[in-house]
């Protein structure tokens, strides 16, 4: 069976009474070269010897899974839609190294992979459903499992936000939170013609390499992220007003604190580097502790 032929894919889906669900972000990759290119990019994140597990979120009908199966020792794929299980059984019948699990990737116990696949390096490779992109990436980065990389096909605009640098229009809380835990790079763009059904927007492949050490030293991560969220919640306000409005503290106290950090309170939140956010969080944490 050729999974990349629209005709054969349509027949496969019909055999299993499958209908596309927009609310699950179901746009299937139909270009073999693109699928292989994404799987190869994921393989490149593995630099050490030893067996490697590719974790895929949302295998769909198996277009990317098939390529992962060729390049990795094992593939574990999490699919929420039970109507795709029969489809995957048929499309991946020759791929003995693939395990499909019917579950919600947002509820999955990622730590369990360490005992299920002992001694394996783990990398993530997915054509992610757009409605959980940020949530699932943050979940993976915070999961505590050592990942060689996260290689994901996502909407182009989302990719730009993940990779945006401070003081650029797309820099936001998600860019800062990602940069704290990983290095981020856009690899290449993928046009709407690569999918069925055809999405309205362009997509791009994002590569994240989790950092061994966080980008900056932060004493209280919850406070650090609260400050970042507040700073970006009101982009047109000054940093001082955004932090005050975001419940970080009283205006006079915050003004003195920003001055102590050598950060102009009149700056906009989106101009701050991670290091500056960390300085504010660490001084604020110290004053709250004493
Ligand atoms: N990997 C396939 C491909 O490239 O053709 C399908 C990608 S499609 C963009 C996203 C897939 O994620 C769909 O199969 C969808 O059912 C599945 N999905 C959506 N939400 C999910 C969730 N919360 N957990 C696991 N899978 C999910």
PDB file of C-alpha atoms and ligand atoms in Angstrom:
ATOM      1  CA  UNK A   1       0.000   0.000   0.000  1.00  0.00           C
ATOM      2  CA  UNK A   2       1.260   3.490  -0.823  1.00  0.00           C
ATOM      3  CA  UNK A   3       0.311   5.742   2.092  1.00  0.00           C
ATOM      4  CA  UNK A   4       1.310   8.833   0.120  1.00  0.00           C
ATOM      5  CA  UNK A   5      -1.143   8.228  -2.718  1.00  0.00           C
ATOM      6  CA  UNK A   6      -4.379  10.205  -2.169  1.00  0.00           C
ATOM      7  CA  UNK A   7      -6.347   7.469  -3.870  1.00  0.00           C
ATOM      8  CA  UNK A   8      -4.960   4.670  -1.709  1.00  0.00           C
ATOM      9  CA  UNK A   9      -5.218   6.754   1.456  1.00  0.00           C
ATOM     10  CA  UNK A  10      -8.860   7.579   0.718  1.00  0.00           C
ATOM     11  CA  UNK A  11      -9.640   3.872   0.210  1.00  0.00           C
ATOM     12  CA  UNK A  12      -7.800   2.955   3.425  1.00  0.00           C
ATOM     13  CA  UNK A  13      -9.756   5.547   5.430  1.00  0.00           C
ATOM     14  CA  UNK A  14     -13.040   4.468   3.831  1.00  0.00           C
ATOM     15  CA  UNK A  15     -12.367   0.813   4.703  1.00  0.00           C
ATOM     16  CA  UNK A  16     -12.293   1.874   8.371  1.00  0.00           C
ATOM     17  CA  UNK A  17     -15.218   4.345   8.194  1.00  0.00           C
ATOM     18  CA  UNK A  18     -12.875   7.174   9.169  1.00  0.00           C
ATOM     19  CA  UNK A  19     -13.914  10.822   8.854  1.00  0.00           C
ATOM     20  CA  UNK A  20     -11.534  13.738   9.460  1.00  0.00           C
ATOM     21  CA  UNK A  21     -12.147  15.624  12.703  1.00  0.00           C
ATOM     22  CA  UNK A  22     -11.189  19.270  12.516  1.00  0.00           C
ATOM     23  CA  UNK A  23     -11.278  19.645  16.299  1.00  0.00           C
ATOM     24  CA  UNK A  24      -8.477  17.057  16.622  1.00  0.00           C
ATOM     25  CA  UNK A  25      -6.253  18.926  14.157  1.00  0.00           C
ATOM     26  CA  UNK A  26      -6.339  16.039  11.677  1.00  0.00           C
ATOM     27  CA  UNK A  27      -4.318  17.063   8.617  1.00  0.00           C
ATOM     28  CA  UNK A  28      -2.419  14.060   7.311  1.00  0.00           C
ATOM     29  CA  UNK A  29       0.968  14.359   5.630  1.00  0.00           C
ATOM     30  CA  UNK A  30       0.820  13.022   2.074  1.00  0.00           C
ATOM     31  CA  UNK A  31       4.344  13.722   0.850  1.00  0.00           C
ATOM     32  CA  UNK A  32       6.817  10.898   1.388  1.00  0.00           C
ATOM     33  CA  UNK A  33       9.898  13.080   0.850  1.00  0.00           C
ATOM     34  CA  UNK A  34       8.675  15.573   3.465  1.00  0.00           C
ATOM     35  CA  UNK A  35       7.899  12.796   5.952  1.00  0.00           C
ATOM     36  CA  UNK A  36      11.369  11.314   5.449  1.00  0.00           C
ATOM     37  CA  UNK A  37      12.978  14.747   5.795  1.00  0.00           C
ATOM     38  CA  UNK A  38      11.261  15.328   9.155  1.00  0.00           C
ATOM     39  CA  UNK A  39      12.176  11.862  10.466  1.00  0.00           C
ATOM     40  CA  UNK A  40      15.788  12.370   9.315  1.00  0.00           C
ATOM     41  CA  UNK A  41      15.919  15.731  11.116  1.00  0.00           C
ATOM     42  CA  UNK A  42      14.783  13.968  14.297  1.00  0.00           C
ATOM     43  CA  UNK A  43      17.468  11.280  13.858  1.00  0.00           C
ATOM     44  CA  UNK A  44      20.103  14.017  13.641  1.00  0.00           C
ATOM     45  CA  UNK A  45      19.373  15.073  17.224  1.00  0.00           C
ATOM     46  CA  UNK A  46      20.788  11.743  18.421  1.00  0.00           C
ATOM     47  CA  UNK A  47      24.554  12.088  18.775  1.00  0.00           C
ATOM     48  CA  UNK A  48      25.357   9.177  21.083  1.00  0.00           C
ATOM     49  CA  UNK A  49      25.469   5.434  20.366  1.00  0.00           C
ATOM     50  CA  UNK A  50      22.775   3.075  21.627  1.00  0.00           C
ATOM     51  CA  UNK A  51      19.175   2.197  20.800  1.00  0.00           C
ATOM     52  CA  UNK A  52      16.801   5.075  20.125  1.00  0.00           C
ATOM     53  CA  UNK A  53      13.072   5.417  20.700  1.00  0.00           C
ATOM     54  CA  UNK A  54      11.089   7.904  18.627  1.00  0.00           C
ATOM     55  CA  UNK A  55       8.030   9.176  20.460  1.00  0.00           C
ATOM     56  CA  UNK A  56       5.313  10.378  18.100  1.00  0.00           C
ATOM     57  CA  UNK A  57       2.250  12.327  19.170  1.00  0.00           C
ATOM     58  CA  UNK A  58      -0.676  11.811  16.818  1.00  0.00           C
ATOM     59  CA  UNK A  59       0.352   9.210  14.204  1.00  0.00           C
ATOM     60  CA  UNK A  60      -2.861   9.781  12.203  1.00  0.00           C
ATOM     61  CA  UNK A  61      -2.839   7.210   9.401  1.00  0.00           C
ATOM     62  CA  UNK A  62       0.881   6.535   9.865  1.00  0.00           C
ATOM     63  CA  UNK A  63       2.571   8.671   7.163  1.00  0.00           C
ATOM     64  CA  UNK A  64       5.337   9.940   9.460  1.00  0.00           C
ATOM     65  CA  UNK A  65       5.327   6.800  11.635  1.00  0.00           C
ATOM     66  CA  UNK A  66       6.324   4.707   8.632  1.00  0.00           C
ATOM     67  CA  UNK A  67       9.468   6.805   8.086  1.00  0.00           C
ATOM     68  CA  UNK A  68      10.265   6.827  11.816  1.00  0.00           C
ATOM     69  CA  UNK A  69       9.994   3.057  11.830  1.00  0.00           C
ATOM     70  CA  UNK A  70      12.769   2.870   9.208  1.00  0.00           C
ATOM     71  CA  UNK A  71      15.174   5.198  11.015  1.00  0.00           C
ATOM     72  CA  UNK A  72      14.662   4.297  14.701  1.00  0.00           C
ATOM     73  CA  UNK A  73      14.945   1.126  16.770  1.00  0.00           C
ATOM     74  CA  UNK A  74      11.534   1.616  18.347  1.00  0.00           C
ATOM     75  CA  UNK A  75       8.594   3.958  17.796  1.00  0.00           C
ATOM     76  CA  UNK A  76       5.936   4.702  20.414  1.00  0.00           C
ATOM     77  CA  UNK A  77       2.964   6.607  19.024  1.00  0.00           C
ATOM     78  CA  UNK A  78       0.183   8.216  21.076  1.00  0.00           C
ATOM     79  CA  UNK A  79      -3.118   8.586  19.206  1.00  0.00           C
ATOM     80  CA  UNK A  80      -6.255   9.983  20.851  1.00  0.00           C
ATOM     81  CA  UNK A  81      -8.721   8.990  18.110  1.00  0.00           C
ATOM     82  CA  UNK A  82      -9.877   5.360  18.512  1.00  0.00           C
ATOM     83  CA  UNK A  83     -11.194   5.446  14.921  1.00  0.00           C
ATOM     84  CA  UNK A  84      -7.586   5.512  13.705  1.00  0.00           C
ATOM     85  CA  UNK A  85      -6.499   2.331  15.477  1.00  0.00           C
ATOM     86  CA  UNK A  86      -7.778   0.004  12.744  1.00  0.00           C
ATOM     87  CA  UNK A  87      -6.303   2.301  10.082  1.00  0.00           C
ATOM     88  CA  UNK A  88      -2.888   2.195  11.776  1.00  0.00           C
ATOM     89  CA  UNK A  89      -3.028  -1.552  12.243  1.00  0.00           C
ATOM     90  CA  UNK A  90      -3.400  -1.902   8.494  1.00  0.00           C
ATOM     91  CA  UNK A  91      -1.023   0.849   7.369  1.00  0.00           C
ATOM     92  CA  UNK A  92       1.766  -0.206   9.760  1.00  0.00           C
ATOM     93  CA  UNK A  93       1.270  -3.966   9.607  1.00  0.00           C
ATOM     94  CA  UNK A  94       4.871  -4.518   8.458  1.00  0.00           C
ATOM     95  CA  UNK A  95       6.388  -2.213  11.101  1.00  0.00           C
ATOM     96  CA  UNK A  96       7.100  -4.527  13.999  1.00  0.00           C
ATOM     97  CA  UNK A  97       9.022  -1.906  15.954  1.00  0.00           C
ATOM     98  CA  UNK A  98       5.991   0.406  16.280  1.00  0.00           C
ATOM     99  CA  UNK A  99       3.670   0.480  19.312  1.00  0.00           C
ATOM    100  CA  UNK A 100       0.495   2.539  19.062  1.00  0.00           C
ATOM    101  CA  UNK A 101      -1.162   3.618  22.304  1.00  0.00           C
ATOM    102  CA  UNK A 102      -4.695   5.017  22.313  1.00  0.00           C
ATOM    103  CA  UNK A 103      -4.448   7.947  24.727  1.00  0.00           C
ATOM    104  CA  UNK A 104      -4.461  11.715  25.134  1.00  0.00           C
ATOM    105  CA  UNK A 105      -0.918  13.083  24.879  1.00  0.00           C
ATOM    106  CA  UNK A 106      -1.821  15.722  27.468  1.00  0.00           C
ATOM    107  CA  UNK A 107      -2.624  13.002  30.045  1.00  0.00           C
ATOM    108  CA  UNK A 108       0.198  10.603  29.184  1.00  0.00           C
ATOM    109  CA  UNK A 109       2.765   9.579  31.801  1.00  0.00           C
ATOM    110  CA  UNK A 110       5.996  10.419  29.923  1.00  0.00           C
ATOM    111  CA  UNK A 111       8.156   9.107  32.779  1.00  0.00           C
ATOM    112  CA  UNK A 112       6.769   5.608  32.104  1.00  0.00           C
ATOM    113  CA  UNK A 113       8.815   5.492  28.869  1.00  0.00           C
ATOM    114  CA  UNK A 114      11.993   5.254  30.933  1.00  0.00           C
ATOM    115  CA  UNK A 115      10.924   1.894  32.380  1.00  0.00           C
ATOM    116  CA  UNK A 116       9.199   0.671  29.222  1.00  0.00           C
ATOM    117  CA  UNK A 117      12.237   1.382  27.042  1.00  0.00           C
ATOM    118  CA  UNK A 118      15.246   1.042  29.374  1.00  0.00           C
ATOM    119  CA  UNK A 119      18.623   2.187  27.997  1.00  0.00           C
ATOM    120  CA  UNK A 120      17.012   3.921  25.002  1.00  0.00           C
ATOM    121  CA  UNK A 121      17.754   7.472  23.994  1.00  0.00           C
ATOM    122  CA  UNK A 122      14.412   9.180  23.413  1.00  0.00           C
ATOM    123  CA  UNK A 123      13.566  11.747  20.786  1.00  0.00           C
ATOM    124  CA  UNK A 124      10.197  13.298  19.921  1.00  0.00           C
ATOM    125  CA  UNK A 125       9.082  13.597  16.316  1.00  0.00           C
ATOM    126  CA  UNK A 126       5.545  14.644  15.339  1.00  0.00           C
ATOM    127  CA  UNK A 127       3.244  16.424  13.008  1.00  0.00           C
ATOM    128  CA  UNK A 128       1.485  18.002  15.981  1.00  0.00           C
ATOM    129  CA  UNK A 129      -2.245  18.735  16.193  1.00  0.00           C
ATOM    130  CA  UNK A 130      -2.254  22.564  16.133  1.00  0.00           C
ATOM    131  CA  UNK A 131      -4.657  22.992  19.077  1.00  0.00           C
ATOM    132  CA  UNK A 132      -2.218  21.507  21.615  1.00  0.00           C
ATOM    133  CA  UNK A 133       1.101  22.666  20.144  1.00  0.00           C
ATOM    134  CA  UNK A 134       2.264  24.943  22.976  1.00  0.00           C
ATOM    135  CA  UNK A 135       0.786  22.843  25.740  1.00  0.00           C
ATOM    136  CA  UNK A 136       2.364  19.601  24.599  1.00  0.00           C
ATOM    137  CA  UNK A 137       5.772  21.174  23.930  1.00  0.00           C
ATOM    138  CA  UNK A 138       5.834  22.724  27.408  1.00  0.00           C
ATOM    139  CA  UNK A 139       4.706  19.409  28.900  1.00  0.00           C
ATOM    140  CA  UNK A 140       7.559  17.600  27.142  1.00  0.00           C
ATOM    141  CA  UNK A 141      10.155  20.179  28.188  1.00  0.00           C
ATOM    142  CA  UNK A 142       8.954  20.005  31.787  1.00  0.00           C
ATOM    143  CA  UNK A 143       8.472  16.215  31.829  1.00  0.00           C
ATOM    144  CA  UNK A 144      11.907  15.600  33.307  1.00  0.00           C
ATOM    145  CA  UNK A 145      12.700  12.827  30.799  1.00  0.00           C
ATOM    146  CA  UNK A 146      15.976  13.291  28.954  1.00  0.00           C
ATOM    147  CA  UNK A 147      15.101  13.990  25.313  1.00  0.00           C
ATOM    148  CA  UNK A 148      17.741  14.272  22.590  1.00  0.00           C
ATOM    149  CA  UNK A 149      15.421  16.672  20.784  1.00  0.00           C
ATOM    150  CA  UNK A 150      11.888  17.636  19.840  1.00  0.00           C
ATOM    151  CA  UNK A 151      11.340  17.836  16.079  1.00  0.00           C
ATOM    152  CA  UNK A 152       7.826  18.938  15.252  1.00  0.00           C
ATOM    153  CA  UNK A 153       5.817  20.112  12.275  1.00  0.00           C
ATOM    154  CA  UNK A 154       3.627  22.982  13.466  1.00  0.00           C
ATOM    155  CA  UNK A 155       1.918  26.086  12.080  1.00  0.00           C
ATOM    156  CA  UNK A 156       4.485  28.519  10.671  1.00  0.00           C
ATOM    157  CA  UNK A 157       3.301  31.388  12.897  1.00  0.00           C
ATOM    158  CA  UNK A 158       3.663  29.220  16.000  1.00  0.00           C
ATOM    159  CA  UNK A 159       7.161  28.215  14.896  1.00  0.00           C
ATOM    160  CA  UNK A 160       8.089  31.893  14.589  1.00  0.00           C
ATOM    161  CA  UNK A 161       6.903  32.518  18.150  1.00  0.00           C
ATOM    162  CA  UNK A 162       8.915  29.593  19.540  1.00  0.00           C
ATOM    163  CA  UNK A 163      12.105  30.859  17.909  1.00  0.00           C
ATOM    164  CA  UNK A 164      11.608  34.639  18.366  1.00  0.00           C
ATOM    165  CA  UNK A 165      14.389  36.706  19.964  1.00  0.00           C
ATOM    166  CA  UNK A 166      13.794  39.508  22.504  1.00  0.00           C
ATOM    167  CA  UNK A 167      12.647  42.857  21.094  1.00  0.00           C
ATOM    168  CA  UNK A 168      11.179  41.293  17.956  1.00  0.00           C
ATOM    169  CA  UNK A 169       7.413  41.475  17.214  1.00  0.00           C
ATOM    170  CA  UNK A 170       6.831  37.737  17.756  1.00  0.00           C
ATOM    171  CA  UNK A 171       8.721  37.470  21.066  1.00  0.00           C
ATOM    172  CA  UNK A 172       6.306  36.457  23.797  1.00  0.00           C
ATOM    173  CA  UNK A 173       5.923  34.424  26.977  1.00  0.00           C
ATOM    174  CA  UNK A 174       6.186  31.174  24.985  1.00  0.00           C
ATOM    175  CA  UNK A 175       9.490  32.279  23.360  1.00  0.00           C
ATOM    176  CA  UNK A 176      10.971  33.147  26.759  1.00  0.00           C
ATOM    177  CA  UNK A 177       9.701  29.985  28.471  1.00  0.00           C
ATOM    178  CA  UNK A 178      11.106  27.851  25.628  1.00  0.00           C
ATOM    179  CA  UNK A 179      14.484  29.629  25.542  1.00  0.00           C
ATOM    180  CA  UNK A 180      14.821  28.987  29.278  1.00  0.00           C
ATOM    181  CA  UNK A 181      14.686  25.219  28.713  1.00  0.00           C
ATOM    182  CA  UNK A 182      15.866  24.651  25.115  1.00  0.00           C
ATOM    183  CA  UNK A 183      17.529  26.038  22.034  1.00  0.00           C
ATOM    184  CA  UNK A 184      15.016  26.540  19.231  1.00  0.00           C
ATOM    185  CA  UNK A 185      15.505  26.545  15.458  1.00  0.00           C
ATOM    186  CA  UNK A 186      13.188  26.653  12.462  1.00  0.00           C
ATOM    187  CA  UNK A 187      14.409  23.985  10.027  1.00  0.00           C
ATOM    188  CA  UNK A 188      12.216  24.314   6.929  1.00  0.00           C
ATOM    189  CA  UNK A 189       8.783  25.297   5.707  1.00  0.00           C
ATOM    190  CA  UNK A 190       6.074  22.888   4.509  1.00  0.00           C
ATOM    191  CA  UNK A 191       3.272  24.146   2.249  1.00  0.00           C
ATOM    192  CA  UNK A 192      -0.468  23.332   2.543  1.00  0.00           C
ATOM    193  CA  UNK A 193      -0.297  21.081  -0.563  1.00  0.00           C
ATOM    194  CA  UNK A 194       1.540  18.440   1.510  1.00  0.00           C
ATOM    195  CA  UNK A 195      -1.574  17.554   3.513  1.00  0.00           C
ATOM    196  CA  UNK A 196      -5.104  16.202   3.299  1.00  0.00           C
ATOM    197  CA  UNK A 197      -7.289  17.961   4.093  1.00  0.00           C
ATOM    198  CA  UNK A 198      -5.369  21.031   2.941  1.00  0.00           C
ATOM    199  CA  UNK A 199      -4.839  23.495   5.822  1.00  0.00           C
ATOM    200  CA  UNK A 200      -5.312  27.245   5.280  1.00  0.00           C
ATOM    201  CA  UNK A 201      -1.852  28.162   6.596  1.00  0.00           C
ATOM    202  CA  UNK A 202       1.792  27.251   6.016  1.00  0.00           C
ATOM    203  CA  UNK A 203       3.584  24.913   8.388  1.00  0.00           C
ATOM    204  CA  UNK A 204       7.200  24.689   9.482  1.00  0.00           C
ATOM    205  CA  UNK A 205       9.456  22.211  11.225  1.00  0.00           C
ATOM    206  CA  UNK A 206      10.712  23.328  14.610  1.00  0.00           C
ATOM    207  CA  UNK A 207      13.689  21.729  16.307  1.00  0.00           C
ATOM    208  CA  UNK A 208      14.146  22.112  20.045  1.00  0.00           C
ATOM    209  CA  UNK A 209      17.206  20.793  21.834  1.00  0.00           C
ATOM    210  CA  UNK A 210      16.583  20.710  25.594  1.00  0.00           C
ATOM    211  CA  UNK A 211      19.375  22.366  27.567  1.00  0.00           C
ATOM    212  CA  UNK A 212      21.345  20.320  30.101  1.00  0.00           C
ATOM    213  CA  UNK A 213      21.454  23.436  32.280  1.00  0.00           C
ATOM    214  CA  UNK A 214      18.673  26.050  32.198  1.00  0.00           C
ATOM    215  CA  UNK A 215      19.634  29.197  30.256  1.00  0.00           C
ATOM    216  CA  UNK A 216      19.638  31.346  33.418  1.00  0.00           C
ATOM    217  CA  UNK A 217      19.761  30.607  37.132  1.00  0.00           C
ATOM    218  CA  UNK A 218      16.412  31.145  38.785  1.00  0.00           C
ATOM    219  CA  UNK A 219      15.707  30.605  42.470  1.00  0.00           C
ATOM    220  CA  UNK A 220      11.926  30.490  42.230  1.00  0.00           C
ATOM    221  CA  UNK A 221      10.667  29.223  38.854  1.00  0.00           C
ATOM    222  CA  UNK A 222       6.993  29.855  39.650  1.00  0.00           C
ATOM    223  CA  UNK A 223       7.757  33.511  40.359  1.00  0.00           C
ATOM    224  CA  UNK A 224       9.992  33.771  37.255  1.00  0.00           C
ATOM    225  CA  UNK A 225       7.172  32.519  34.993  1.00  0.00           C
ATOM    226  CA  UNK A 226       4.602  34.708  36.759  1.00  0.00           C
ATOM    227  CA  UNK A 227       6.763  37.750  35.994  1.00  0.00           C
ATOM    228  CA  UNK A 228       7.179  36.698  32.353  1.00  0.00           C
ATOM    229  CA  UNK A 229       3.425  36.191  31.944  1.00  0.00           C
ATOM    230  CA  UNK A 230       2.669  39.570  33.553  1.00  0.00           C
ATOM    231  CA  UNK A 231       5.273  41.376  31.419  1.00  0.00           C
ATOM    232  CA  UNK A 232       3.703  40.047  28.197  1.00  0.00           C
ATOM    233  CA  UNK A 233       0.068  40.295  29.274  1.00  0.00           C
ATOM    234  CA  UNK A 234      -0.097  43.990  28.420  1.00  0.00           C
ATOM    235  CA  UNK A 235       2.336  44.582  25.573  1.00  0.00           C
ATOM    236  CA  UNK A 236       1.538  48.264  25.166  1.00  0.00           C
ATOM    237  CA  UNK A 237       2.141  49.086  28.822  1.00  0.00           C
ATOM    238  CA  UNK A 238       5.489  49.884  30.378  1.00  0.00           C
ATOM    239  CA  UNK A 239       7.157  47.048  32.245  1.00  0.00           C
ATOM    240  CA  UNK A 240       6.345  48.739  35.566  1.00  0.00           C
ATOM    241  CA  UNK A 241       2.637  49.044  34.775  1.00  0.00           C
ATOM    242  CA  UNK A 242       2.424  45.531  33.336  1.00  0.00           C
ATOM    243  CA  UNK A 243       4.046  44.006  36.424  1.00  0.00           C
ATOM    244  CA  UNK A 244       1.873  46.071  38.774  1.00  0.00           C
ATOM    245  CA  UNK A 245      -1.275  45.158  36.806  1.00  0.00           C
ATOM    246  CA  UNK A 246      -0.176  41.498  36.781  1.00  0.00           C
ATOM    247  CA  UNK A 247      -0.184  41.372  40.579  1.00  0.00           C
ATOM    248  CA  UNK A 248       3.591  41.100  40.992  1.00  0.00           C
ATOM    249  CA  UNK A 249       3.752  43.834  43.628  1.00  0.00           C
ATOM    250  CA  UNK A 250       3.080  47.442  44.556  1.00  0.00           C
ATOM    251  CA  UNK A 251       4.171  50.108  42.093  1.00  0.00           C
ATOM    252  CA  UNK A 252       6.663  51.980  44.295  1.00  0.00           C
ATOM    253  CA  UNK A 253       8.323  48.842  45.530  1.00  0.00           C
ATOM    254  CA  UNK A 254       8.601  47.453  41.987  1.00  0.00           C
ATOM    255  CA  UNK A 255      10.025  50.718  40.680  1.00  0.00           C
ATOM    256  CA  UNK A 256      12.767  50.628  43.306  1.00  0.00           C
ATOM    257  CA  UNK A 257      13.419  46.965  42.560  1.00  0.00           C
ATOM    258  CA  UNK A 258      13.709  47.517  38.793  1.00  0.00           C
ATOM    259  CA  UNK A 259      16.104  50.392  39.411  1.00  0.00           C
ATOM    260  CA  UNK A 260      18.166  48.101  41.645  1.00  0.00           C
ATOM    261  CA  UNK A 261      18.276  45.592  38.746  1.00  0.00           C
ATOM    262  CA  UNK A 262      19.394  48.429  36.426  1.00  0.00           C
ATOM    263  CA  UNK A 263      16.312  47.950  34.257  1.00  0.00           C
ATOM    264  CA  UNK A 264      14.426  51.042  33.122  1.00  0.00           C
ATOM    265  CA  UNK A 265      10.815  50.695  34.455  1.00  0.00           C
ATOM    266  CA  UNK A 266       9.583  52.515  31.324  1.00  0.00           C
ATOM    267  CA  UNK A 267      10.782  49.740  28.997  1.00  0.00           C
ATOM    268  CA  UNK A 268       8.285  47.322  27.424  1.00  0.00           C
ATOM    269  CA  UNK A 269       8.246  43.742  28.687  1.00  0.00           C
ATOM    270  CA  UNK A 270       9.016  42.341  25.245  1.00  0.00           C
ATOM    271  CA  UNK A 271      12.439  44.033  25.187  1.00  0.00           C
ATOM    272  CA  UNK A 272      13.698  42.098  28.217  1.00  0.00           C
ATOM    273  CA  UNK A 273      16.176  39.257  27.872  1.00  0.00           C
ATOM    274  CA  UNK A 274      15.888  36.050  29.891  1.00  0.00           C
ATOM    275  CA  UNK A 275      18.766  37.231  32.021  1.00  0.00           C
ATOM    276  CA  UNK A 276      16.872  40.415  32.909  1.00  0.00           C
ATOM    277  CA  UNK A 277      13.711  38.469  33.806  1.00  0.00           C
ATOM    278  CA  UNK A 278      15.845  36.221  36.014  1.00  0.00           C
ATOM    279  CA  UNK A 279      17.437  39.245  37.740  1.00  0.00           C
ATOM    280  CA  UNK A 280      14.009  40.667  38.588  1.00  0.00           C
ATOM    281  CA  UNK A 281      12.716  37.271  39.817  1.00  0.00           C
ATOM    282  CA  UNK A 282      15.772  36.567  41.964  1.00  0.00           C
ATOM    283  CA  UNK A 283      15.791  39.993  43.662  1.00  0.00           C
ATOM    284  CA  UNK A 284      12.032  39.878  44.222  1.00  0.00           C
ATOM    285  CA  UNK A 285      12.323  36.371  45.629  1.00  0.00           C
ATOM    286  CA  UNK A 286      15.073  37.479  48.015  1.00  0.00           C
ATOM    287  CA  UNK A 287      13.035  40.455  49.274  1.00  0.00           C
ATOM    288  CA  UNK A 288       9.974  38.224  49.739  1.00  0.00           C
ATOM    289  CA  UNK A 289      12.004  35.645  51.667  1.00  0.00           C
ATOM    290  CA  UNK A 290      13.537  38.231  54.075  1.00  0.00           C
TER     291      UNK A 290
HETATM  292  N1  LIG B   1       1.167  12.163  12.042  1.00  0.00           N
HETATM  293  C1  LIG B   1       0.072  12.135  11.094  1.00  0.00           C
HETATM  294  C2  LIG B   1       0.544  12.687   9.786  1.00  0.00           C
HETATM  295  O1  LIG B   1       1.576  13.359   9.784  1.00  0.00           O
HETATM  296  O2  LIG B   1      -0.106  12.443   8.784  1.00  0.00           O
HETATM  297  C3  LIG B   1      -1.144  12.901  11.609  1.00  0.00           C
HETATM  298  C4  LIG B   1      -0.909  14.306  12.083  1.00  0.00           C
HETATM  299  S1  LIG B   1      -2.391  15.190  12.464  1.00  0.00           S
HETATM  300  C5  LIG B   1      -1.777  16.848  12.256  1.00  0.00           C
HETATM  301  C6  LIG B   1      -2.504  15.141  14.251  1.00  0.00           C
HETATM  302  C7  LIG B   1      -2.859  13.803  14.871  1.00  0.00           C
HETATM  303  O3  LIG B   1      -2.886  13.969  16.294  1.00  0.00           O
HETATM  304  C8  LIG B   1      -4.231  13.260  14.502  1.00  0.00           C
HETATM  305  O4  LIG B   1      -4.111  11.903  14.195  1.00  0.00           O
HETATM  306  C9  LIG B   1      -5.075  13.439  15.770  1.00  0.00           C
HETATM  307  O5  LIG B   1      -6.113  12.493  15.904  1.00  0.00           O
HETATM  308  C10 LIG B   1      -4.023  13.292  16.839  1.00  0.00           C
HETATM  309  N2  LIG B   1      -4.343  13.967  18.118  1.00  0.00           N
HETATM  310  C11 LIG B   1      -5.078  15.080  18.309  1.00  0.00           C
HETATM  311  N3  LIG B   1      -5.126  15.413  19.608  1.00  0.00           N
HETATM  312  C12 LIG B   1      -4.383  14.486  20.272  1.00  0.00           C
HETATM  313  C13 LIG B   1      -4.062  14.290  21.645  1.00  0.00           C
HETATM  314  N4  LIG B   1      -4.486  15.121  22.586  1.00  0.00           N
HETATM  315  N5  LIG B   1      -3.296  13.215  21.978  1.00  0.00           N
HETATM  316  C14 LIG B   1      -2.852  12.353  21.021  1.00  0.00           C
HETATM  317  N6  LIG B   1      -3.136  12.494  19.711  1.00  0.00           N
HETATM  318  C15 LIG B   1      -3.873  13.552  19.329  1.00  0.00           C
END
